[in-house]
PDB file of C-alpha atoms in Angstrom:
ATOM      1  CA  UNK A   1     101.502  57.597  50.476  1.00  0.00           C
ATOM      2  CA  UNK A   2      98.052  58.963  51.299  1.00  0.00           C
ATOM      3  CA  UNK A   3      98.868  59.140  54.814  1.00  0.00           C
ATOM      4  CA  UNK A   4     101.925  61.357  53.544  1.00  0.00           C
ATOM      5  CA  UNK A   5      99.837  63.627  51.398  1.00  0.00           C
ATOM      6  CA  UNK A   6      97.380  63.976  54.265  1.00  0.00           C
ATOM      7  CA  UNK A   7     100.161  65.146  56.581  1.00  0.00           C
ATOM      8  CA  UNK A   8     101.170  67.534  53.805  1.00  0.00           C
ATOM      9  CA  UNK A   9      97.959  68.954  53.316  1.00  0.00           C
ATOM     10  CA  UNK A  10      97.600  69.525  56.907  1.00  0.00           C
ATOM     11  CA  UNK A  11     100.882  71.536  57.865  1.00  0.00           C
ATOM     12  CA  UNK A  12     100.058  73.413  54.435  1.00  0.00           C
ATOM     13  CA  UNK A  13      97.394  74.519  56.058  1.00  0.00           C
ATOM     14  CA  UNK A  14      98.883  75.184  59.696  1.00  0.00           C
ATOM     15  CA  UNK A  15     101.138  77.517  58.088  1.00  0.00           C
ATOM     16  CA  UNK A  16      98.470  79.276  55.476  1.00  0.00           C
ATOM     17  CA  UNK A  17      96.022  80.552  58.457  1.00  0.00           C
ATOM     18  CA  UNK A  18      96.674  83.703  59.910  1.00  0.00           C
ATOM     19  CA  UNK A  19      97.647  83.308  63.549  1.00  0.00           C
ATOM     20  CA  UNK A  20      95.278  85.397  65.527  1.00  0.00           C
ATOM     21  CA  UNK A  21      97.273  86.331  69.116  1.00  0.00           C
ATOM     22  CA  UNK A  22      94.644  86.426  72.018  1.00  0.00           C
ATOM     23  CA  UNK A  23      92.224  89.284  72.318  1.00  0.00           C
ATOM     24  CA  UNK A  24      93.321  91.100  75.547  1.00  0.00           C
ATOM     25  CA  UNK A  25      91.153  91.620  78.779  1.00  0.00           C
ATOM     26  CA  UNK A  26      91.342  95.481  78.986  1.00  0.00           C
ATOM     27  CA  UNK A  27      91.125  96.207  83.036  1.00  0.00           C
ATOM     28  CA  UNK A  28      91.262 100.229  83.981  1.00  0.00           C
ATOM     29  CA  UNK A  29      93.049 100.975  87.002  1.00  0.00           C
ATOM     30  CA  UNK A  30      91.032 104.181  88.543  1.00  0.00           C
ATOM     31  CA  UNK A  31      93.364 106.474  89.395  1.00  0.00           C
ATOM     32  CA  UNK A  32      93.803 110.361  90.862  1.00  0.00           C
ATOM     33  CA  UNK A  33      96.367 112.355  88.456  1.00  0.00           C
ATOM     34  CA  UNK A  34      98.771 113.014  91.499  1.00  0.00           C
ATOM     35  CA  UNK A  35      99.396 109.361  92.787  1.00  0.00           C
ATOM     36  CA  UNK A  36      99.441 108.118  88.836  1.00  0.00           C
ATOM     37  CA  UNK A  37     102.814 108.984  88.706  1.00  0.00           C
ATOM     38  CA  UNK A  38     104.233 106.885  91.620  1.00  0.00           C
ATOM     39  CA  UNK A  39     103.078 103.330  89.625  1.00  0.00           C
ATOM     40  CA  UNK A  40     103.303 101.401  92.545  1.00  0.00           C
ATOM     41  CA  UNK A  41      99.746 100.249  92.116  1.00  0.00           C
ATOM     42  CA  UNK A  42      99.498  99.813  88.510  1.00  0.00           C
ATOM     43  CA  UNK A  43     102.949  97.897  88.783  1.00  0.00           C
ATOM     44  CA  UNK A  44     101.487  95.400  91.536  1.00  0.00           C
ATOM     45  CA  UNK A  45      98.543  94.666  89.556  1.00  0.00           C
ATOM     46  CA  UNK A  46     100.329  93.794  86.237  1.00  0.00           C
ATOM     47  CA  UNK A  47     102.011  91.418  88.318  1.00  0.00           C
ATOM     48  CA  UNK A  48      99.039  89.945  89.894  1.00  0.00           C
ATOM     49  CA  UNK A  49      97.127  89.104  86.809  1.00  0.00           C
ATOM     50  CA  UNK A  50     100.504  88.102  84.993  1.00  0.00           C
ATOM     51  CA  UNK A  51     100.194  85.191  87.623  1.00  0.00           C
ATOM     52  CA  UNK A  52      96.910  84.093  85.581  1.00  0.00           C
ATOM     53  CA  UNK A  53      98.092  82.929  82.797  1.00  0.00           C
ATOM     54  CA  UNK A  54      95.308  85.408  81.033  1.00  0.00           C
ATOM     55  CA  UNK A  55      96.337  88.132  78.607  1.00  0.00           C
ATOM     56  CA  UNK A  56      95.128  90.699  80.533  1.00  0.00           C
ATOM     57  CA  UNK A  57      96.106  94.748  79.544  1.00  0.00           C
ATOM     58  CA  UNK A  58      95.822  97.129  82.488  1.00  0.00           C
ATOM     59  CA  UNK A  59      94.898 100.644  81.699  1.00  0.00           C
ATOM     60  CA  UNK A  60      95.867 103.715  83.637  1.00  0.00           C
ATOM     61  CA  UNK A  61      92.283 105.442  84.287  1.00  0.00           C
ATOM     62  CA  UNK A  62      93.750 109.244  85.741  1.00  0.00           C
ATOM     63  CA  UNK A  63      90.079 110.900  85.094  1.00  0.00           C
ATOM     64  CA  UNK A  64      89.780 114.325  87.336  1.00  0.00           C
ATOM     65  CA  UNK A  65      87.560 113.106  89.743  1.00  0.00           C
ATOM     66  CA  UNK A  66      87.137 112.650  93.430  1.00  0.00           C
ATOM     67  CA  UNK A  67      87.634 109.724  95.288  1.00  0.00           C
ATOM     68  CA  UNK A  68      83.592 109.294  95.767  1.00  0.00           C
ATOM     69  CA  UNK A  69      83.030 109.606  92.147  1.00  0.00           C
ATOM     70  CA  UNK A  70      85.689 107.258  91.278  1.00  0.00           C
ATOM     71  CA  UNK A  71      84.109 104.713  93.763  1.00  0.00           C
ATOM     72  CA  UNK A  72      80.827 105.244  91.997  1.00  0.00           C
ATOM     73  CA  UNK A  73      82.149 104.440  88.665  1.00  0.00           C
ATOM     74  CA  UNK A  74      83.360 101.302  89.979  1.00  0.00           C
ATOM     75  CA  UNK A  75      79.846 100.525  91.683  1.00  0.00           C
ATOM     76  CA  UNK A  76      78.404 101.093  88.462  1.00  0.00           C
ATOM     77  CA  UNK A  77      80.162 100.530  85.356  1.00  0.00           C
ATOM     78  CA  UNK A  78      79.904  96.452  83.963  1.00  0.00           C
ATOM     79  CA  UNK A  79      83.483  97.215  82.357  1.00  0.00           C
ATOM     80  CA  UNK A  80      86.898  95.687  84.887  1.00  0.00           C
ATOM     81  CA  UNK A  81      87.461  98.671  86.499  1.00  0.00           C
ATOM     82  CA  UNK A  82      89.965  98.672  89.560  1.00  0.00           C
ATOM     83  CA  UNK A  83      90.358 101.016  92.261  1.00  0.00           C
ATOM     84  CA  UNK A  84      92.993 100.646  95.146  1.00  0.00           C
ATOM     85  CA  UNK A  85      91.210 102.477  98.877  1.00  0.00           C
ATOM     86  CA  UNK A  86      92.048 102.254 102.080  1.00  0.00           C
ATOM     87  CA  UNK A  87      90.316  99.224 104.213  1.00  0.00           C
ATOM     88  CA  UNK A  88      86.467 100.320 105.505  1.00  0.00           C
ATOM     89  CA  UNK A  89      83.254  97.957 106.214  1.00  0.00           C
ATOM     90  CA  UNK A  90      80.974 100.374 103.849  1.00  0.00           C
ATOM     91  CA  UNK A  91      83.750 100.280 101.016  1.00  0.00           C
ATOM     92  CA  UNK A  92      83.993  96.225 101.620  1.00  0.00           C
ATOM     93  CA  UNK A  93      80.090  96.205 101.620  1.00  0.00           C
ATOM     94  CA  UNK A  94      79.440  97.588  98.549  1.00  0.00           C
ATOM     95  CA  UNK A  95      82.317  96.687  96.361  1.00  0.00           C
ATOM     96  CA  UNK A  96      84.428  92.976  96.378  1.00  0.00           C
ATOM     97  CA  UNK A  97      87.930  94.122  98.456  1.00  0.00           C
ATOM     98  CA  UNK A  98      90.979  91.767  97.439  1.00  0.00           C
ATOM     99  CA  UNK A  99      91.844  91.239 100.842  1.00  0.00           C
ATOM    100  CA  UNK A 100      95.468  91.146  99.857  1.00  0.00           C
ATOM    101  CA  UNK A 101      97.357  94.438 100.935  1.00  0.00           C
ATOM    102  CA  UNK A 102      99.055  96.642  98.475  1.00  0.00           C
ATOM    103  CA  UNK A 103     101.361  97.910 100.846  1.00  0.00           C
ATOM    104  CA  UNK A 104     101.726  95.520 103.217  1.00  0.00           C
ATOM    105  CA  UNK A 105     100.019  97.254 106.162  1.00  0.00           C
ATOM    106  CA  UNK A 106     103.683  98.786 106.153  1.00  0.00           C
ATOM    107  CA  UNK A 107     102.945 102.081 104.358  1.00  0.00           C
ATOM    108  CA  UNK A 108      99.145 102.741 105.331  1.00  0.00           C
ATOM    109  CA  UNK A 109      98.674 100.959 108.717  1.00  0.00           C
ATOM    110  CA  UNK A 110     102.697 103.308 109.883  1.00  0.00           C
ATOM    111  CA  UNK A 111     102.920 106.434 110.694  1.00  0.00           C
ATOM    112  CA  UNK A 112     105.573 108.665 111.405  1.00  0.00           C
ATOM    113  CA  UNK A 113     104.570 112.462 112.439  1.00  0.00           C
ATOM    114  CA  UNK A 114     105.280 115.620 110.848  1.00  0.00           C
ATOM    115  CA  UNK A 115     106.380 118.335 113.513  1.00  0.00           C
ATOM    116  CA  UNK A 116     108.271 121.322 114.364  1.00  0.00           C
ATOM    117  CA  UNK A 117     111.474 122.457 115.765  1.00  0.00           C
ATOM    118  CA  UNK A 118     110.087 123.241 119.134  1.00  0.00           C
ATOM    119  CA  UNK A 119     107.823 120.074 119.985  1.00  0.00           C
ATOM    120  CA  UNK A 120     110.629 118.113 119.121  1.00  0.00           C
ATOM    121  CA  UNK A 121     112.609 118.588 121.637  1.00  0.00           C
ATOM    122  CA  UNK A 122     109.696 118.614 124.167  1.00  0.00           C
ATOM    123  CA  UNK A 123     109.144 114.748 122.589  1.00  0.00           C
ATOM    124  CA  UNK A 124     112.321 113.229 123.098  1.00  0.00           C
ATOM    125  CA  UNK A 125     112.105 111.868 126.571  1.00  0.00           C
ATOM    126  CA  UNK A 126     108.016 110.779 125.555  1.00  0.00           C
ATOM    127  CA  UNK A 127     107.720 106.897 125.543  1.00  0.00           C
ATOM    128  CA  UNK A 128     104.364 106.092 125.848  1.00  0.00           C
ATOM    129  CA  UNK A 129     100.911 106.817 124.987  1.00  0.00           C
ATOM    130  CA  UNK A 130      99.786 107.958 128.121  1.00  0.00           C
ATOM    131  CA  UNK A 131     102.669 111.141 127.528  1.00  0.00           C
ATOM    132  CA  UNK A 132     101.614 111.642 123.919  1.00  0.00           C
ATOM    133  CA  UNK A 133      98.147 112.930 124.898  1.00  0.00           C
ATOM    134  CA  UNK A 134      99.732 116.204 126.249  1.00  0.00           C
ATOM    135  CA  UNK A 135     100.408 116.977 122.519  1.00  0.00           C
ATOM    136  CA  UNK A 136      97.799 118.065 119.649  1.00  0.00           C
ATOM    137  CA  UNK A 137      97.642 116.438 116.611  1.00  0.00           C
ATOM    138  CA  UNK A 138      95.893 118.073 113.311  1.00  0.00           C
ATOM    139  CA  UNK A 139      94.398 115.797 110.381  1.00  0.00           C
ATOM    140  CA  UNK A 140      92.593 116.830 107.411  1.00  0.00           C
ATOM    141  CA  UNK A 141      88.485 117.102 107.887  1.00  0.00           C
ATOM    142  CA  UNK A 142      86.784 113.625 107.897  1.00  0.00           C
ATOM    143  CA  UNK A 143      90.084 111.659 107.044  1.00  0.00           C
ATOM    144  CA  UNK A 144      89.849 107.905 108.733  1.00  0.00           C
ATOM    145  CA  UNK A 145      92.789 108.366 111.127  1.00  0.00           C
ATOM    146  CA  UNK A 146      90.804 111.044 113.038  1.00  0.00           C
ATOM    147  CA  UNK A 147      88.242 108.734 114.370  1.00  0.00           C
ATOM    148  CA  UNK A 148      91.625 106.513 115.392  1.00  0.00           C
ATOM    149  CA  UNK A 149      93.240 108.995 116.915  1.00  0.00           C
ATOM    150  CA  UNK A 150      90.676 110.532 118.673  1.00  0.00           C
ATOM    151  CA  UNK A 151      89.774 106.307 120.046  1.00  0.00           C
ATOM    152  CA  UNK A 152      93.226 106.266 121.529  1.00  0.00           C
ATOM    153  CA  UNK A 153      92.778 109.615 123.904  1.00  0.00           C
ATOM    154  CA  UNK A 154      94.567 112.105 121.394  1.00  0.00           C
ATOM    155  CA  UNK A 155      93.632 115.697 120.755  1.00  0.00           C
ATOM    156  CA  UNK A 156      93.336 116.049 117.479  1.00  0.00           C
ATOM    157  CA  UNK A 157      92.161 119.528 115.275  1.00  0.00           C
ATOM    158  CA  UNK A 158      90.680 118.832 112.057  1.00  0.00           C
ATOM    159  CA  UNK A 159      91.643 121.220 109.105  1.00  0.00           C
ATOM    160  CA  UNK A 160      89.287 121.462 105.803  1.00  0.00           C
ATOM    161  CA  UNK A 161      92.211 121.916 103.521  1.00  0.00           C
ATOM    162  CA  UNK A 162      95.335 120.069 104.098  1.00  0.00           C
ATOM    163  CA  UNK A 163      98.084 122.587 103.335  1.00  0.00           C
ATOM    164  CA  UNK A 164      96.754 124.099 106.455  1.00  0.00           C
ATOM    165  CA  UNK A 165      97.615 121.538 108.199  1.00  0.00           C
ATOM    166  CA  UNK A 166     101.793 122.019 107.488  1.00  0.00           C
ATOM    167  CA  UNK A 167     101.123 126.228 108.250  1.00  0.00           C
ATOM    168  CA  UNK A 168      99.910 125.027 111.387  1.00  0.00           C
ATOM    169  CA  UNK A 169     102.626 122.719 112.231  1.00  0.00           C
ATOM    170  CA  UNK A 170     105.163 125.079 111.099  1.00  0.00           C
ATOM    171  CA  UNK A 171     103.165 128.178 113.623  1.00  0.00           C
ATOM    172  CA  UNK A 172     103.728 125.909 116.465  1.00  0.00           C
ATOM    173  CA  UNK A 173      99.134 126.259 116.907  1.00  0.00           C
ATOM    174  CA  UNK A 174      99.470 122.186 116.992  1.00  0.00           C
ATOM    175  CA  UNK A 175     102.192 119.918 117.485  1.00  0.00           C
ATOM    176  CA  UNK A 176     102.001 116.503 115.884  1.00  0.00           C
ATOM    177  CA  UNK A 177     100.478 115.316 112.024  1.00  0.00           C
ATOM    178  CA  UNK A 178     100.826 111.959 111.701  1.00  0.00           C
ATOM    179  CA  UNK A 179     101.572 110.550 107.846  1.00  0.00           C
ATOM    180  CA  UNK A 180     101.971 107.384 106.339  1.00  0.00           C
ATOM    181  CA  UNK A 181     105.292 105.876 106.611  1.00  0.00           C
ATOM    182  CA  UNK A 182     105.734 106.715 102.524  1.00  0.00           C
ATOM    183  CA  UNK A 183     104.458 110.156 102.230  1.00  0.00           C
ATOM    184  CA  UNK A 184     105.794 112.069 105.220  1.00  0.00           C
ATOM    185  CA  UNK A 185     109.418 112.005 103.877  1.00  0.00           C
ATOM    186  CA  UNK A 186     108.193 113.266 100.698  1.00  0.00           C
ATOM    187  CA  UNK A 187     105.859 115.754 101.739  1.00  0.00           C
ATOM    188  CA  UNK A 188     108.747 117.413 104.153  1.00  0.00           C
ATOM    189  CA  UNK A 189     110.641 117.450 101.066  1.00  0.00           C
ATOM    190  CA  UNK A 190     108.847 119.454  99.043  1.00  0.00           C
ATOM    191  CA  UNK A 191     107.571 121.704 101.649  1.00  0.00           C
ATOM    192  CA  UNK A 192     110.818 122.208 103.431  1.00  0.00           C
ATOM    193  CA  UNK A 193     112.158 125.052 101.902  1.00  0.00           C
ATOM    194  CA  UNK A 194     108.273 127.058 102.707  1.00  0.00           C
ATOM    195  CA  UNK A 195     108.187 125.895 106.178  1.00  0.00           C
ATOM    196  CA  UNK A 196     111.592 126.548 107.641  1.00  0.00           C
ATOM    197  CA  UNK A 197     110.484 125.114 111.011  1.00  0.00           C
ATOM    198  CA  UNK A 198     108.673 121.777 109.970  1.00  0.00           C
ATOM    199  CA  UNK A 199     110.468 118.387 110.203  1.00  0.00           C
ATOM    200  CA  UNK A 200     110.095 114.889 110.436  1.00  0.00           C
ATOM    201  CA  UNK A 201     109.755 113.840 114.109  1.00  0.00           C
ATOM    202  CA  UNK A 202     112.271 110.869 114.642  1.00  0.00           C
ATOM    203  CA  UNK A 203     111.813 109.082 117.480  1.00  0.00           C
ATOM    204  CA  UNK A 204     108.344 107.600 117.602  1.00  0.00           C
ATOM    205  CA  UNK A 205     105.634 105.445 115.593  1.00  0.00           C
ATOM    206  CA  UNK A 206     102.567 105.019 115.378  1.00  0.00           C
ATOM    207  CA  UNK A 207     101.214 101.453 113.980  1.00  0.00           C
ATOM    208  CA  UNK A 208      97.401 101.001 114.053  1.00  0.00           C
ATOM    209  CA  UNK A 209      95.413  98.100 111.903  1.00  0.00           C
ATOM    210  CA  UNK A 210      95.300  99.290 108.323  1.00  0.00           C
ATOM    211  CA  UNK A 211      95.474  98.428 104.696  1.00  0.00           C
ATOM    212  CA  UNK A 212      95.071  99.314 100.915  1.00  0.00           C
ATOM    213  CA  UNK A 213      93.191  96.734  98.469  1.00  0.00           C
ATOM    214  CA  UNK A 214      92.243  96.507  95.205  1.00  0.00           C
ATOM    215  CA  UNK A 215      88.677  96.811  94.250  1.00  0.00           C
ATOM    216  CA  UNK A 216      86.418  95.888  92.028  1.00  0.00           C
ATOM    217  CA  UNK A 217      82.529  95.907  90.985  1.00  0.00           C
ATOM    218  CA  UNK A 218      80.462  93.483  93.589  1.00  0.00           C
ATOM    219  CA  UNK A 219      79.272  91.519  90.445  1.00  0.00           C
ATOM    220  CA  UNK A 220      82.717  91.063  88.926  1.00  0.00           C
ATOM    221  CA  UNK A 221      83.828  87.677  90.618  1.00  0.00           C
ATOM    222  CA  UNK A 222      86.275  86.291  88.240  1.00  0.00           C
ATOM    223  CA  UNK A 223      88.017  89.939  87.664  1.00  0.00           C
ATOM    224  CA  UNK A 224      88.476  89.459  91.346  1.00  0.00           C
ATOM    225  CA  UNK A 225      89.253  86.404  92.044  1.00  0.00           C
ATOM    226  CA  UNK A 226      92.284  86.512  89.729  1.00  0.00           C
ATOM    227  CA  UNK A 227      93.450  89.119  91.206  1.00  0.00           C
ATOM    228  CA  UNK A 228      93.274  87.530  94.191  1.00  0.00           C
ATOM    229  CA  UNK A 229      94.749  84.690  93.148  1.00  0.00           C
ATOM    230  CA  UNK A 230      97.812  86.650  92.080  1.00  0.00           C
ATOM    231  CA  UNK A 231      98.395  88.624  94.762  1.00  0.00           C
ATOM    232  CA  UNK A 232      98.860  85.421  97.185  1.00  0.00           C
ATOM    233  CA  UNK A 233     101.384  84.423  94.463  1.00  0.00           C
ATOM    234  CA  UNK A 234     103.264  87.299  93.748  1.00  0.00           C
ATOM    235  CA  UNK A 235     103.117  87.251  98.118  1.00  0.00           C
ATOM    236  CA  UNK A 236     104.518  83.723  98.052  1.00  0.00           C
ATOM    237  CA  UNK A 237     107.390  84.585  95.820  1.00  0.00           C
ATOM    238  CA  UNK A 238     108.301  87.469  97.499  1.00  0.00           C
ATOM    239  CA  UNK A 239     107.426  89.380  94.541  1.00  0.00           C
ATOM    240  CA  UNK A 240     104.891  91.732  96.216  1.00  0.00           C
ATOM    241  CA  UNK A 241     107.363  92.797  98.919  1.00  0.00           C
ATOM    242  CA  UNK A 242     110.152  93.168  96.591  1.00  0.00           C
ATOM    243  CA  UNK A 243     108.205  96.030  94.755  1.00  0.00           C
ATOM    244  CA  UNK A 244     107.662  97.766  97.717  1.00  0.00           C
ATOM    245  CA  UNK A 245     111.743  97.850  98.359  1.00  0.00           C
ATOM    246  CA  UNK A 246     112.556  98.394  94.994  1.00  0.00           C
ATOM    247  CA  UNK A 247     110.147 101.875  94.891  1.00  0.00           C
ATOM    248  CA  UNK A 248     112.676 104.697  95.127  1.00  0.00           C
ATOM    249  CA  UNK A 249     110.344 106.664  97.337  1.00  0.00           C
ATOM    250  CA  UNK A 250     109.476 103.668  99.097  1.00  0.00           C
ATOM    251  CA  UNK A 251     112.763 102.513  99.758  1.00  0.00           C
ATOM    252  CA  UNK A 252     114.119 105.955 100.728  1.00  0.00           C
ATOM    253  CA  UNK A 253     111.459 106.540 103.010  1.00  0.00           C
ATOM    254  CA  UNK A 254     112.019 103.289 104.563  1.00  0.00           C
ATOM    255  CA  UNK A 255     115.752 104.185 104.846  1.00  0.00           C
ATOM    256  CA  UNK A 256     115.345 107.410 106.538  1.00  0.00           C
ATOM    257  CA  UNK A 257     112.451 106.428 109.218  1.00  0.00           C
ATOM    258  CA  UNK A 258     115.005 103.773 110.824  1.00  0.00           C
ATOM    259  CA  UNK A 259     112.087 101.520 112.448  1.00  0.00           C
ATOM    260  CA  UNK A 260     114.314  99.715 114.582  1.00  0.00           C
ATOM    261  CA  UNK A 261     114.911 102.293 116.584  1.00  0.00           C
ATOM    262  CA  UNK A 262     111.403 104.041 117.109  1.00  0.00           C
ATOM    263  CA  UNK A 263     109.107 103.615 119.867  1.00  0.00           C
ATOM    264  CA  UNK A 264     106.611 101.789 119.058  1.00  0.00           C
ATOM    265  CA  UNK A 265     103.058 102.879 120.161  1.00  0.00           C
ATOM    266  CA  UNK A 266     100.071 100.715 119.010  1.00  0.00           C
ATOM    267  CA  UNK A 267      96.510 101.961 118.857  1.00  0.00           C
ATOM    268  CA  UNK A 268      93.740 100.160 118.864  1.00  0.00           C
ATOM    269  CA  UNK A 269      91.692  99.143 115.570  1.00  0.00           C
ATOM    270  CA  UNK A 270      88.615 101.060 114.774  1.00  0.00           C
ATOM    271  CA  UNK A 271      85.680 100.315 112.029  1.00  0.00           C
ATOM    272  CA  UNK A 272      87.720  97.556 110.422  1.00  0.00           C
ATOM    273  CA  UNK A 273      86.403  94.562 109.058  1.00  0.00           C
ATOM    274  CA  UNK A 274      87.896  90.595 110.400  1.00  0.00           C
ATOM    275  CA  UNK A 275      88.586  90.470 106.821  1.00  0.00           C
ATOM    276  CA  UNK A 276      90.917  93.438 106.771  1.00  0.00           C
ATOM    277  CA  UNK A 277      92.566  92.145 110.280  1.00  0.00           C
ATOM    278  CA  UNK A 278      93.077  88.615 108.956  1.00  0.00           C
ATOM    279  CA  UNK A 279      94.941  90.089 105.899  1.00  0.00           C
ATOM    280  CA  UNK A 280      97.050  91.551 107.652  1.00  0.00           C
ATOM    281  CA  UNK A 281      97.783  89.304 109.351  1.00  0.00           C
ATOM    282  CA  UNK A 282      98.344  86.700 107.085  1.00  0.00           C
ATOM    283  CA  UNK A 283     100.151  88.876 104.648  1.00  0.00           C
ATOM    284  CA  UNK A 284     102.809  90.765 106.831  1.00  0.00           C
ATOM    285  CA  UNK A 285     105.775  92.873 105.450  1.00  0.00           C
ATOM    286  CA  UNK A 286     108.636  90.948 106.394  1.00  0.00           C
ATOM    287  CA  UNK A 287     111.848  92.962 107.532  1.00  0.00           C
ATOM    288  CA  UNK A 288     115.441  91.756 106.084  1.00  0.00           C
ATOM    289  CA  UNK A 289     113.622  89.459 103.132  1.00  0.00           C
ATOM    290  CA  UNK A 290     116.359  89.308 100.586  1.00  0.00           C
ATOM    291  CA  UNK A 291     115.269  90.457  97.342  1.00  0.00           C
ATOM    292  CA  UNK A 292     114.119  87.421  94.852  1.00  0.00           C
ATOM    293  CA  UNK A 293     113.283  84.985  98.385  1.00  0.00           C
ATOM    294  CA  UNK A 294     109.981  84.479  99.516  1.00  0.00           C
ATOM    295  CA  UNK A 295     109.448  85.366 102.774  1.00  0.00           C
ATOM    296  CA  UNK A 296     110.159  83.558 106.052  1.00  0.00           C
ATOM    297  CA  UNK A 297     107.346  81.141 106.558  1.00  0.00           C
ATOM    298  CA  UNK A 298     104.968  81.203 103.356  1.00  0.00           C
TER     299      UNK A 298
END
């Protein structure tokens, strides 16, 4: 009987405390109010750190400030504070890169070229590098695919603001400005209607080593290493690439560029870590990958 009454008292008391869910582990995702919107990012990291088994809460940072401050916020601040940046040695240096990419290498390490009536049809017997240096290119000042572009032989003007750079495109004063695979189609579309001559050049594109990652504070190890550890399992299921398909602007944008049937023109890799070039490597955007399988090989 006591061993009855014991038992009693016991679930009594199971049922009479409060049950306390766990606290949550607040982590602010830095980002700019105009690519807020889009969600890829904060989508991808949910994900990740679902994989944890941790009950962490991501938080949508969109404070008004450049991409240098935001980086200095991360450098500084002891809170989890997440920033997603393209792939550099100085950025890698000074922060802890998950060396997972966001995109792939599909979105940020592609690109497809903004150009005008006239230099399109002047590009459709071009199938090499070699013939794409008798074209100019414009970029915005100090952007990283300058110092690419110009490594690969390419004439390339620099413009301080980059609405300029459509105007120009659209004046026929340059010929070529190269965008990532998943803003070009965008881009065109909201400027099309200002710049009657600008379009989306179709037959060529350009693939250089690239990537996006996550980033955190050099001290914060374990915020980082669970990211990390969910982004090679949200990679493994398939996961990653399936929210990358499943974008709308993504997937459009991959609809309308039609890789198959570009030329291909590789450049060569420039101020990029073995880090960055092993990640992508390792974690490649697979073409065809059903939705729900893992891809081919992991």
């Amino acid at each position: 009987m006591r061993s009855v009454a014991v038992l009693l008292i016991a679930l009594f008391m199971a049922f009479a405390t409060p049950c306390h869910a766990e606290k949550p582990i607040e982590v602010y995702l830095l980002q700019s109010p105009e690519n807020a919107g889009e969600g890829h990012n904060s989508r991808l990291l949910e994900l990740a750190l679902s994989k944890t088994g941790k009950p962490y809460k991501v938080i949508i940072d969109t404070a008004d400030a450049s991409q240098l401050r935001r980086i200095e916020h991360v450098k500084e601040s002891n809170d989890n504070y997440v920033m997603t940046m393209g792939a550099s040695p100085e950025h890698e240096k000074d922060m802890l890169a998950v060396h997972v990419p966001v995109l792939l290498g599909i979105g940020s390490g592609h690109r497809v070229m903004l150009t005008n009536k006239r230099t399109a049809a002047k590009l459709a017997s071009v199938s090499t590098l070699e013939e794409l240096k008798d074209f100019t290119f414009v970029q915005g000042l100090g952007w990283s695919d300058v110092e690419i572009l110009q490594a690969a032989g390419l004439d390339v003007t620099e413009v301080y603001k980059g609405e300029l750079a459509y105007r120009m495109i659209d004046a026929n004063r340059v010929d070529l400005f190269p965008r990532g695979l998943f803003e070009a189609y965008s881009e065109y579309a909201i400027r099309k209607d200002k710049y009657k001559n600008l379009m989306v050049e179709e037959r060529i594109l350009l693939t250089y080593p690239f990537a996006f990652f996550f980033y955190v504070n050099k001290d914060n190890q374990r915020l980082h290493d669970d990211i990390l550890h969910g982004m090679k399992a949200a990679y493994a299921s398939g996961e990653l690439q399936d929210i990358i398909t499943t974008n709308p602007t993504f997937s459009q944008s991959l609809d309308e560029a039609h890789l198959e049937n570009r030329v291909r023109m590789d450049l060569p890799a420039i101020n990029i870590s073995p880090e960055t070039l092993d990640a992508i490597k390792r974690f490649p955007f697979v073409p065809g990958k059903p939705l729900g399988a893992p891809p081919a090989g992991s």
